Short mmCIF file of C-alpha atoms in Angstrom, two decimals:
data_model
loop_
_atom_site.label_atom_id
_atom_site.label_comp_id
_atom_site.label_asym_id
_atom_site.label_seq_id
_atom_site.Cartn_x
_atom_site.Cartn_y
_atom_site.Cartn_z
CA MET A 1 4.66 -5.27 11.42
CA ALA A 2 5.57 -1.83 12.62
CA GLY A 3 4.20 1.67 12.32
CA SER A 4 5.14 5.24 13.01
CA SER A 5 3.23 8.49 13.23
CA SER A 6 3.63 11.78 11.40
CA TYR A 7 1.62 14.93 10.82
CA ASP A 8 1.15 15.45 14.57
CA GLY A 9 -0.17 11.90 15.00
CA ASN A 10 -2.90 12.22 12.36
CA VAL A 11 -1.21 9.84 9.92
CA TRP A 12 0.36 6.48 10.73
CA ASP A 13 2.63 4.62 8.34
CA ILE A 14 2.60 0.82 8.13
CA HIS A 15 6.08 -0.48 7.42
CA PRO A 16 6.64 -3.30 6.92
CA LEU A 17 3.81 -5.82 6.88
CA ILE A 18 5.26 -9.25 6.20
CA VAL A 19 3.48 -12.60 6.39
CA HIS A 20 5.54 -15.70 5.58
CA LYS A 21 4.40 -17.19 2.26
CA ASP A 22 3.31 -20.44 3.97
CA TYR A 23 0.79 -18.48 6.07
CA ARG A 24 -0.66 -16.11 3.47
CA ASN A 25 -4.36 -16.19 2.53
CA LYS A 26 -5.30 -17.30 6.05
CA GLY A 27 -6.44 -13.91 7.38
CA ILE A 28 -3.25 -13.13 9.29
CA GLY A 29 -2.34 -10.01 7.33
CA LYS A 30 -5.89 -8.70 7.56
CA ALA A 31 -5.98 -9.34 11.31
CA LEU A 32 -2.67 -7.49 11.76
CA VAL A 33 -3.88 -4.48 9.80
CA LEU A 34 -7.24 -4.39 11.65
CA ASP A 35 -5.42 -4.49 14.98
CA PHE A 36 -3.13 -1.69 13.79
CA GLU A 37 -6.20 0.35 12.76
CA ASN A 38 -7.65 -0.04 16.26
CA CYS A 39 -4.37 1.06 17.84
CA VAL A 40 -4.22 4.11 15.55
CA ARG A 41 -7.82 5.07 16.41
CA GLU A 42 -7.07 4.74 20.13
CA LYS A 43 -4.12 7.12 19.72
CA GLY A 44 -6.28 9.65 17.87
CA GLY A 45 -4.93 8.92 14.40
CA ILE A 46 -7.08 9.54 11.34
CA THR A 47 -5.32 7.90 8.41
CA ILE A 48 -3.09 4.90 7.75
CA PHE A 49 -0.59 5.20 4.92
CA LEU A 50 1.78 2.79 3.19
CA GLY A 51 4.02 2.42 0.19
CA SER A 52 4.11 -0.77 -1.84
CA ASP A 53 6.98 -1.05 -4.31
CA ASP A 54 6.66 -2.77 -7.66
CA GLU A 55 10.13 -3.98 -8.50
CA ASN A 56 9.06 -7.28 -10.10
CA ASN A 57 6.60 -6.48 -12.92
CA SER A 58 3.62 -7.19 -10.68
CA THR A 59 1.37 -4.27 -11.69
CA THR A 60 0.39 -2.63 -14.94
CA ILE A 61 2.52 0.45 -14.20
CA PHE A 62 5.80 -1.47 -13.90
CA GLY A 63 8.27 -0.57 -16.63
CA GLN A 64 6.21 2.42 -17.71
CA ASP A 65 7.36 5.99 -18.13
CA LEU A 66 4.67 7.57 -15.97
CA TYR A 67 5.68 11.16 -16.77
CA PRO A 68 4.40 13.72 -17.56
CA GLU A 69 0.80 12.70 -16.73
CA VAL A 70 1.60 10.63 -13.63
CA LEU A 71 -1.89 10.64 -12.10
CA ASP A 72 -3.58 9.83 -15.41
CA ASN A 73 -1.28 6.82 -15.81
CA LEU A 74 -2.00 5.70 -12.26
CA LYS A 75 -5.80 5.64 -12.70
CA GLN A 76 -5.86 2.26 -14.42
CA ILE A 77 -3.42 0.40 -12.16
CA GLN A 78 -4.11 -3.32 -11.83
CA ASN A 79 -2.30 -6.35 -10.48
CA LYS A 80 -0.62 -8.54 -13.06
CA LYS A 81 0.47 -11.18 -10.57
CA ASP A 82 -1.26 -12.47 -7.47
CA HIS A 83 1.61 -11.76 -5.10
CA HIS A 84 1.64 -7.95 -5.26
CA PRO A 85 -0.09 -6.48 -2.18
CA LEU A 86 -2.15 -3.95 -4.18
CA GLU A 87 -5.30 -6.11 -4.27
CA PHE A 88 -4.91 -7.22 -0.64
CA TYR A 89 -4.92 -3.61 0.55
CA LYS A 90 -7.81 -2.66 -1.76
CA LYS A 91 -9.90 -5.53 -0.35
CA ILE A 92 -9.45 -4.21 3.18
CA GLY A 93 -10.42 -0.65 2.30
CA PHE A 94 -7.26 1.10 1.18
CA SER A 95 -7.22 3.44 -1.82
CA VAL A 96 -4.37 4.25 -4.17
CA VAL A 97 -3.48 7.86 -3.37
CA GLY A 98 -0.31 8.35 -5.35
CA VAL A 99 2.87 6.98 -6.81
CA LEU A 100 6.55 7.84 -6.86
CA PRO A 101 7.69 6.89 -10.37
CA ASP A 102 11.15 5.37 -10.66
CA ALA A 103 11.58 5.12 -6.86
CA ASN A 104 13.53 1.89 -7.27
CA GLY A 105 14.98 2.59 -10.73
CA PHE A 106 13.37 3.39 -14.08
CA GLY A 107 9.89 1.89 -14.30
CA LYS A 108 9.96 0.58 -10.71
CA PRO A 109 7.47 2.72 -8.79
CA ASP A 110 6.45 2.96 -5.16
CA ILE A 111 2.66 2.89 -5.00
CA PHE A 112 1.11 4.87 -2.14
CA MET A 113 -2.09 3.71 -0.48
CA ALA A 114 -4.10 5.12 2.42
CA LYS A 115 -7.19 4.42 4.50
CA ARG A 116 -9.15 6.69 6.81
CA VAL A 117 -9.75 4.97 10.14
CA LYS A 118 -11.42 7.79 12.08
CA ARG A 119 -13.65 10.69 11.14
#
């Protein structure tokens, strides 16, 4: 896992977070993110941000033409398959804050999520 800061250190981007499939659902990803949150707080950061692509029909917005009402279409996003990270990040406090439709080709969006770690 790696991260970088932007917006004068207020926002930190997680990229990438990868846990080998044999070790998933054991708390490793959560522990990594919580440690990252602590590091961001110590450095004075406020928000953690990430993008999570859907290139494999894993969410309800895959394959959809999200224009022209992009945010309306994003409101009802759900996982269709267990392996998309959307639910993992929601469970540890992240919110969906946006989407870049067609980031990886038509109907293959990048889903943006964020979490405030310091007030």
